[in-house]
PDB file of C-alpha atoms in Angstrom:
ATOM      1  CA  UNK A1466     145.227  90.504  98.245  1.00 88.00           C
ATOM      2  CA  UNK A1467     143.649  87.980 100.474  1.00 94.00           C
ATOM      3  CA  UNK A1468     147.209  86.673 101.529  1.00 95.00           C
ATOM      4  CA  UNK A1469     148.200  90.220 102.631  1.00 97.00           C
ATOM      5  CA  UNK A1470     144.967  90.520 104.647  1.00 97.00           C
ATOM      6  CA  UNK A1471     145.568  87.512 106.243  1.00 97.00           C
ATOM      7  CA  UNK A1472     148.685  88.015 107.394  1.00 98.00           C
ATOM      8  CA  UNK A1473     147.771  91.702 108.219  1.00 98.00           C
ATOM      9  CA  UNK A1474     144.959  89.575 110.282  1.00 98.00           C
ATOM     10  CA  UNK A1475     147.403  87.242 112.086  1.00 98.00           C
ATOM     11  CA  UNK A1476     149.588  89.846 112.833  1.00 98.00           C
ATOM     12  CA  UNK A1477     146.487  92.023 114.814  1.00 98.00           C
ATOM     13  CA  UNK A1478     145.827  88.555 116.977  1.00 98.00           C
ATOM     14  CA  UNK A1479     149.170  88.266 117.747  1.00 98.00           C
ATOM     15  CA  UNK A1480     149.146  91.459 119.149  1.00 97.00           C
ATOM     16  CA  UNK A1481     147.175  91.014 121.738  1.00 97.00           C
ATOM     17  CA  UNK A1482     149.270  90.714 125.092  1.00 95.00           C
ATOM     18  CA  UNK A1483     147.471  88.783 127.777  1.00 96.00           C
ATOM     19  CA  UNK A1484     150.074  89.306 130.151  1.00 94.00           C
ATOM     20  CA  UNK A1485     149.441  92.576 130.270  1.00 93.00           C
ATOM     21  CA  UNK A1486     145.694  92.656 129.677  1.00 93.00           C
ATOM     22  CA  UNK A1487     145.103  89.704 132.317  1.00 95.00           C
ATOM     23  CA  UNK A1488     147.200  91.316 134.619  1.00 93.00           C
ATOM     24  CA  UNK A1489     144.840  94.598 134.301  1.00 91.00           C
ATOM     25  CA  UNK A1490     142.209  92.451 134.049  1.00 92.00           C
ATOM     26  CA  UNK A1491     143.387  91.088 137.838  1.00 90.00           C
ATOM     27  CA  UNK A1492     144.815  94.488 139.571  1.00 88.00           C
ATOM     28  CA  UNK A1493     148.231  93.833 139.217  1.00 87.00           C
ATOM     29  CA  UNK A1494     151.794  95.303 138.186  1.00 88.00           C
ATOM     30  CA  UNK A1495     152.108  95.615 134.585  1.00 87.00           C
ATOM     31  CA  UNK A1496     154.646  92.411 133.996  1.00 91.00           C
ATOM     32  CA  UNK A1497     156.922  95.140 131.913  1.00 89.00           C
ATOM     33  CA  UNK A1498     157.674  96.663 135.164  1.00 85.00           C
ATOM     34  CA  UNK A1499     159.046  93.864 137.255  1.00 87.00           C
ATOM     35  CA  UNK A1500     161.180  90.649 137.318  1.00 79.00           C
ATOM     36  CA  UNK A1501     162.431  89.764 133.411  1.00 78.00           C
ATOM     37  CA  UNK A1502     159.775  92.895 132.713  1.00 85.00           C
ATOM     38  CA  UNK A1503     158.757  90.564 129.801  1.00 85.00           C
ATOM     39  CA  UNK A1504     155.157  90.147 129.407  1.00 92.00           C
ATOM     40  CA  UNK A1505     154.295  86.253 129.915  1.00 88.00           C
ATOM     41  CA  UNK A1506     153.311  83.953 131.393  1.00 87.00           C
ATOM     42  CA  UNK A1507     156.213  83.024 133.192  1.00 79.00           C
ATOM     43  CA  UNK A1508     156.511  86.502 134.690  1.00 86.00           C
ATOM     44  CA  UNK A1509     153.314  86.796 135.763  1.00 91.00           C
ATOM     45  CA  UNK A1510     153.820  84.198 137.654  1.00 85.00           C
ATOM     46  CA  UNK A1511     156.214  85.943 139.407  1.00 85.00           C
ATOM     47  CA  UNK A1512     153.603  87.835 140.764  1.00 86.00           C
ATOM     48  CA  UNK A1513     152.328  85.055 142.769  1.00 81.00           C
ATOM     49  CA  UNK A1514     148.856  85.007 141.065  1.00 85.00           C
ATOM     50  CA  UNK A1515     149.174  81.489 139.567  1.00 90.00           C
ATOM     51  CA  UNK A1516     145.448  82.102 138.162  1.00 93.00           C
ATOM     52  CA  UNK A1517     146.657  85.143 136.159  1.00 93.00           C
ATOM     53  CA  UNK A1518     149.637  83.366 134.822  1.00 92.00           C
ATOM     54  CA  UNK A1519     147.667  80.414 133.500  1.00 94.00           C
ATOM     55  CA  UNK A1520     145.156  83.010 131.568  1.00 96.00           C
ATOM     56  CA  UNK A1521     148.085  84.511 130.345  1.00 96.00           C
ATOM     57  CA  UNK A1522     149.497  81.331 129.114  1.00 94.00           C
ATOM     58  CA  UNK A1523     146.581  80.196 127.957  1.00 97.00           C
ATOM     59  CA  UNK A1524     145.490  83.450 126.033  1.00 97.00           C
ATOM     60  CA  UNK A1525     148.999  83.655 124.076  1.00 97.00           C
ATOM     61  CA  UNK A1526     148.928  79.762 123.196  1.00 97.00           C
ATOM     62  CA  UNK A1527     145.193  79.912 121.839  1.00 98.00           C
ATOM     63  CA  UNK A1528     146.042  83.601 119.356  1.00 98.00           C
ATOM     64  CA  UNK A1529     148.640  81.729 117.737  1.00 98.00           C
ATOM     65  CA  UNK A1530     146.702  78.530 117.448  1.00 98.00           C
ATOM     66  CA  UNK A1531     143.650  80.593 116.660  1.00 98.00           C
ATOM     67  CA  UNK A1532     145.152  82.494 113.669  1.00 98.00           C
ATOM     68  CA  UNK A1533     146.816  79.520 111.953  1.00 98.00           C
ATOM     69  CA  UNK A1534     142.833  77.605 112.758  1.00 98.00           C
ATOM     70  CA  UNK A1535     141.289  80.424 110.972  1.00 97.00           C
ATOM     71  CA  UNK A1536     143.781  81.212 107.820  1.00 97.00           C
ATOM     72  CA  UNK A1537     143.561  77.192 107.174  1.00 97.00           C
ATOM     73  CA  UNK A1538     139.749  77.054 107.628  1.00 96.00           C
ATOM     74  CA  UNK A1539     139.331  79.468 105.334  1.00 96.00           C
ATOM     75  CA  UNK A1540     142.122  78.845 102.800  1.00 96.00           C
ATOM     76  CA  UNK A1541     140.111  77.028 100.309  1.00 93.00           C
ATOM     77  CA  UNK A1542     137.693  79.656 100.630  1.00 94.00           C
ATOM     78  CA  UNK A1543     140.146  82.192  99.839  1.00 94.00           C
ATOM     79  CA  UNK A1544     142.746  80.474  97.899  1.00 93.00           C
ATOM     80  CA  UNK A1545     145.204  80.599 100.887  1.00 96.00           C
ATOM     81  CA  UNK A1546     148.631  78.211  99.663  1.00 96.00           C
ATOM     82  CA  UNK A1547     151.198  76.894 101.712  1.00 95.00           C
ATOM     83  CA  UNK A1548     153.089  80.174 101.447  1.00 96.00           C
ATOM     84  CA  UNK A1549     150.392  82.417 103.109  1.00 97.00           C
ATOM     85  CA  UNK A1550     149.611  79.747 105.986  1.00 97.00           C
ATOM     86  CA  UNK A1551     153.545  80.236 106.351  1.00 98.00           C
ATOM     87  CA  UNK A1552     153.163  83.851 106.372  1.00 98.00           C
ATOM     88  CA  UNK A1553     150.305  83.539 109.113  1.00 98.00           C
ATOM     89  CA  UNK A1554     151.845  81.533 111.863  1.00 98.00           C
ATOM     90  CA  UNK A1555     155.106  83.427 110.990  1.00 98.00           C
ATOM     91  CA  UNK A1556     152.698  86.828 111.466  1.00 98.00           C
ATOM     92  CA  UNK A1557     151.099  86.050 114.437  1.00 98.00           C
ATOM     93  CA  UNK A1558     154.131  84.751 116.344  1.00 98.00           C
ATOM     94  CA  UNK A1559     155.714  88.673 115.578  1.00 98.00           C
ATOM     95  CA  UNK A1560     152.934  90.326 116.345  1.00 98.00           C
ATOM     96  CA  UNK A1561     153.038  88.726 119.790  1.00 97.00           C
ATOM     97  CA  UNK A1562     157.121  89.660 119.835  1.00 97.00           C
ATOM     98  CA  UNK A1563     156.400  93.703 118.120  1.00 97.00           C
ATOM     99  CA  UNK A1564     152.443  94.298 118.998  1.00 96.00           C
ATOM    100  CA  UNK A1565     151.564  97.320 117.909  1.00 96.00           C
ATOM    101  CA  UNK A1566     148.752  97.483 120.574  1.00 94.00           C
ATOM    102  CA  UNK A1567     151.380  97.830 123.297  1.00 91.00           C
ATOM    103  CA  UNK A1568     154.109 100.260 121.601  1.00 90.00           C
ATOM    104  CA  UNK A1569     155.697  97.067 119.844  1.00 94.00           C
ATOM    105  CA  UNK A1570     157.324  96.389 123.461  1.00 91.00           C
ATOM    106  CA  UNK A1571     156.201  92.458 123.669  1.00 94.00           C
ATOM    107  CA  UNK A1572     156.915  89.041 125.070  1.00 93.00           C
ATOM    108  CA  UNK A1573     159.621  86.034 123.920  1.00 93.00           C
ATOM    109  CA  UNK A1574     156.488  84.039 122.156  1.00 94.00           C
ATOM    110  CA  UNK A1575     156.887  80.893 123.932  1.00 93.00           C
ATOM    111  CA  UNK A1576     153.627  80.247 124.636  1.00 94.00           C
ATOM    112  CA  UNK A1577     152.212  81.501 120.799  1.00 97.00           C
ATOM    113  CA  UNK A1578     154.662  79.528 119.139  1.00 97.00           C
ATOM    114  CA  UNK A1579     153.574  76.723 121.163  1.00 96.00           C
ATOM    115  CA  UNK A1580     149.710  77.440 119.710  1.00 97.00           C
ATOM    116  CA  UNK A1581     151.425  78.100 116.392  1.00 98.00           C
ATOM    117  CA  UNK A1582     152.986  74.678 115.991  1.00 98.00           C
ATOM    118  CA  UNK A1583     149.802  72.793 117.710  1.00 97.00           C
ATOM    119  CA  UNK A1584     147.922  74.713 115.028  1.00 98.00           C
ATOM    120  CA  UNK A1585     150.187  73.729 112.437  1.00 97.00           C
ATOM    121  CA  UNK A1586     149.826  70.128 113.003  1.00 97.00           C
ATOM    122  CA  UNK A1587     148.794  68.650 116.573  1.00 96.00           C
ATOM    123  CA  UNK A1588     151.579  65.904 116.361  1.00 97.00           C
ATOM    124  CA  UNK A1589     154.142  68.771 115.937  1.00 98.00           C
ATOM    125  CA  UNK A1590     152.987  71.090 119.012  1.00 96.00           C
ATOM    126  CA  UNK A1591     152.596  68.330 121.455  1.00 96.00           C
ATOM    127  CA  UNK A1592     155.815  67.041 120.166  1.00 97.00           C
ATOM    128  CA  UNK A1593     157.616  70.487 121.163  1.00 97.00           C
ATOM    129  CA  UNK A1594     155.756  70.999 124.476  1.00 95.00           C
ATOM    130  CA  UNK A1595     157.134  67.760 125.519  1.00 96.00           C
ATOM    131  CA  UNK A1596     160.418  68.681 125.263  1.00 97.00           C
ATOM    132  CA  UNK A1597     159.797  72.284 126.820  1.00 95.00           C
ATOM    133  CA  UNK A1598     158.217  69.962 129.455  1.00 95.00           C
ATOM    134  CA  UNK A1599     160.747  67.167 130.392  1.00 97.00           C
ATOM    135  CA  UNK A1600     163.554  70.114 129.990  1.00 96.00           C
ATOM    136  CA  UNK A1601     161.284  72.377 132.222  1.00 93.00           C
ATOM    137  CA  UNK A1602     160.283  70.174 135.267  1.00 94.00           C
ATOM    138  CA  UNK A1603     164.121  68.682 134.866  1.00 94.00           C
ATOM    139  CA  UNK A1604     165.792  72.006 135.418  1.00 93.00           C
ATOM    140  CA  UNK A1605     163.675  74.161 136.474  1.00 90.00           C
ATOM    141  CA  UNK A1606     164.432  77.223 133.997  1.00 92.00           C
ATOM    142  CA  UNK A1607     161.774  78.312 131.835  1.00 85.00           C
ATOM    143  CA  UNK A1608     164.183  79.638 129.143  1.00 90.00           C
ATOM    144  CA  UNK A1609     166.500  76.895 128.649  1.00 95.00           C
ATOM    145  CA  UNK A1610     163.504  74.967 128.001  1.00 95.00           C
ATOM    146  CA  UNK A1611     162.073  77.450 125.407  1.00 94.00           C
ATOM    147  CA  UNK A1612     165.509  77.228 123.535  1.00 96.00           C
ATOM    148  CA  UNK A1613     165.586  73.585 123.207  1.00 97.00           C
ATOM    149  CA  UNK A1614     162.528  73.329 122.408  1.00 97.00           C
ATOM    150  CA  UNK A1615     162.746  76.153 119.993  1.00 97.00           C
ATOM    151  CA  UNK A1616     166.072  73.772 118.396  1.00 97.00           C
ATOM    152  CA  UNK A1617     163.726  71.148 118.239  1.00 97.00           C
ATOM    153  CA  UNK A1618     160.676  71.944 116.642  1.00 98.00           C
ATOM    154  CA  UNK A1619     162.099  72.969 113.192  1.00 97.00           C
ATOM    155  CA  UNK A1620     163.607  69.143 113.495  1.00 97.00           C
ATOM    156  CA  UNK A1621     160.136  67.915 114.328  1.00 98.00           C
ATOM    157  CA  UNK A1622     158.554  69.743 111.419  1.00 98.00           C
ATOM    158  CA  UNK A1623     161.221  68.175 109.090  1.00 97.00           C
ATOM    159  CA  UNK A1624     160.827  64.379 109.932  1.00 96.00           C
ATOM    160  CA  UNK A1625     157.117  65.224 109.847  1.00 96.00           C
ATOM    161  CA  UNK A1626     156.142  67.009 106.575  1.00 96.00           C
ATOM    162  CA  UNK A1627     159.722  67.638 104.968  1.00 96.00           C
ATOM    163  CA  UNK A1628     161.358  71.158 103.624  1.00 96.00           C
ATOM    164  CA  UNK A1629     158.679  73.377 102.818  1.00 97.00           C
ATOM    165  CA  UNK A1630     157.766  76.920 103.294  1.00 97.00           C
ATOM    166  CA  UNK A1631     156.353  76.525 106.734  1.00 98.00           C
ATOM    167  CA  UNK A1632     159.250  74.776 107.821  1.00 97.00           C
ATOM    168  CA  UNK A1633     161.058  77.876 107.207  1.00 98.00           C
ATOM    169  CA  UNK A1634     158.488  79.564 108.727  1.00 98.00           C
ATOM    170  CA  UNK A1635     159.744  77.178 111.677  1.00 98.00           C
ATOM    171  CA  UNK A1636     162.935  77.851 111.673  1.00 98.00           C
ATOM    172  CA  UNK A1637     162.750  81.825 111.665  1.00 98.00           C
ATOM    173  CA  UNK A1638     160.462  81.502 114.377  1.00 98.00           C
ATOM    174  CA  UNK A1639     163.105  79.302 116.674  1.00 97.00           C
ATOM    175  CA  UNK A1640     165.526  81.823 115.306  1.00 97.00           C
ATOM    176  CA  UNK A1641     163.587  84.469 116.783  1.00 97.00           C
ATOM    177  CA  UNK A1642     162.847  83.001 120.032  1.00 96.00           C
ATOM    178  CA  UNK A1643     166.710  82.281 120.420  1.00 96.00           C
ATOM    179  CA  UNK A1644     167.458  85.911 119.838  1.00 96.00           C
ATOM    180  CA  UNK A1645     165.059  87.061 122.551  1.00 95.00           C
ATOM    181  CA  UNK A1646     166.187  84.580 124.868  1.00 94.00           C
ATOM    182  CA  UNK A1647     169.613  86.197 124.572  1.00 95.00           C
ATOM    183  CA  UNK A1648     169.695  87.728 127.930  1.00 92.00           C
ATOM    184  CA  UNK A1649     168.959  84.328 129.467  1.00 92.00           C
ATOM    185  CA  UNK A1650     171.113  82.916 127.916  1.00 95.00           C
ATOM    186  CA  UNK A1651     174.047  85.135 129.430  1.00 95.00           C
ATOM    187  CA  UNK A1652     172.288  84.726 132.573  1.00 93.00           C
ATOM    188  CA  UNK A1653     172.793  80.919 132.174  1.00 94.00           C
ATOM    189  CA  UNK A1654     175.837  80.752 131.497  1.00 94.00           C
ATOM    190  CA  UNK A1655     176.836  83.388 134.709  1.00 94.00           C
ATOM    191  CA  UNK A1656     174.485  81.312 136.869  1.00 90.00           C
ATOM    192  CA  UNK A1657     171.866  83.836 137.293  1.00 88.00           C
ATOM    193  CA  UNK A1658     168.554  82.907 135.756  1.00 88.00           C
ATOM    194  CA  UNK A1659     165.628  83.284 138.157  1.00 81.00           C
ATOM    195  CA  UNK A1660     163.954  79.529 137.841  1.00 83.00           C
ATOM    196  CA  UNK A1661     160.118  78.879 137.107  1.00 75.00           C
ATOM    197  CA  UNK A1662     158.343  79.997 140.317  1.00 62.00           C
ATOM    198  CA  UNK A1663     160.510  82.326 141.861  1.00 63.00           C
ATOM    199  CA  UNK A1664     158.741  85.431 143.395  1.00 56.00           C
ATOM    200  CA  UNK A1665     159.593  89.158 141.738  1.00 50.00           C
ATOM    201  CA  UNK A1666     162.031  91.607 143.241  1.00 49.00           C
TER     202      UNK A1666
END
């Protein structure tokens, strides 16, 4: 029982999208209306409110850090195993993908895996945003650093910790991210991804 409300719990949190609620928050477009029309951070920044964009970042990294912070601060508590911590990073990271808040219309979940895996362990997140990171201010494309860091971080969790449920919490939630970077990923491969900073049309 506790292990369904705890995931039910994680999956509320991650429905929260800053994007859009910062950009209310700020008097500007709705991000689903313009550019990718994906609500994040990246988006917002196309904007050209670089405050909004790092509240939106910000917002979606600390739901997914804050949900995996609570489940394992109370686990004990609740007899919470290795399963339903699984089940709560895996929860919040959909919730921020399907919210139900926003008509289950959400973002790619960069930014809440990112809390997810910091959350997880802080030698794992850090691990990951430094490869989003070097890839990012290397390239300059925002997705094609989300996907290898999304190939990464199951690798990091491995040499880490070893197989274990989380890690295939892990790896469906670089699977995920992969599958809603496909679009990007065509418009990689055709030459037309908009790179981090660009303005929206």
């Amino acid at each position: 029982m506790y292990t369904l409300i705890a995931i039910l719990l994680a999956y509320l949190i991650g429905s929260v999208s800053f994007a859009v609620v910062v950009s209310h928050a700020f008097g500007l477009s709705d991000p689903r209306t313009y550019g990718s029309k994906n609500p994040g951070a990246t988006n917002v920044l196309r904007s050209g409110h670089k405050a909004a964009a790092i509240l939106t970042l910000l917002g979606d990294a600390l739901k997914g850090w804050f949900a995996v912070w609570l489940a394992q601060h109370f686990s004990a508590q609740f007899g919470l195993d290795t399963m339903a911590l699984a089940g709560v990073a895996l929860a919040v990271f959909i919730g921020h993908l399907w919210p139900v808040f926003f008509k289950f219309i959400g973002g790619k979940g960069v930014a809440t895996a990112a809390g997810v895996l910091i959350g997880i362990d802080s030698w794992l997140g850090l691990a990951t945003l430094a490869t989003w990171l070097i890839i990012a201010y290397a390239f300059r494309y925002s997705s094609l650093a989300a996907l290898m860091a999304s190939l990464f971080a199951p690798l990091y969790y491995g040499f880490l910790f070893g197989p274990d449920p989380m890690m295939l919490a892990v790896l469906i939630m670089s699977g995920l991210l992969i599958y809603r970077h496909r679009q990007n990923i065509a418009n990689l491969m055709a030459g037309k991804e908009s790179k981090i900073g660009s303005k929206k049309k």
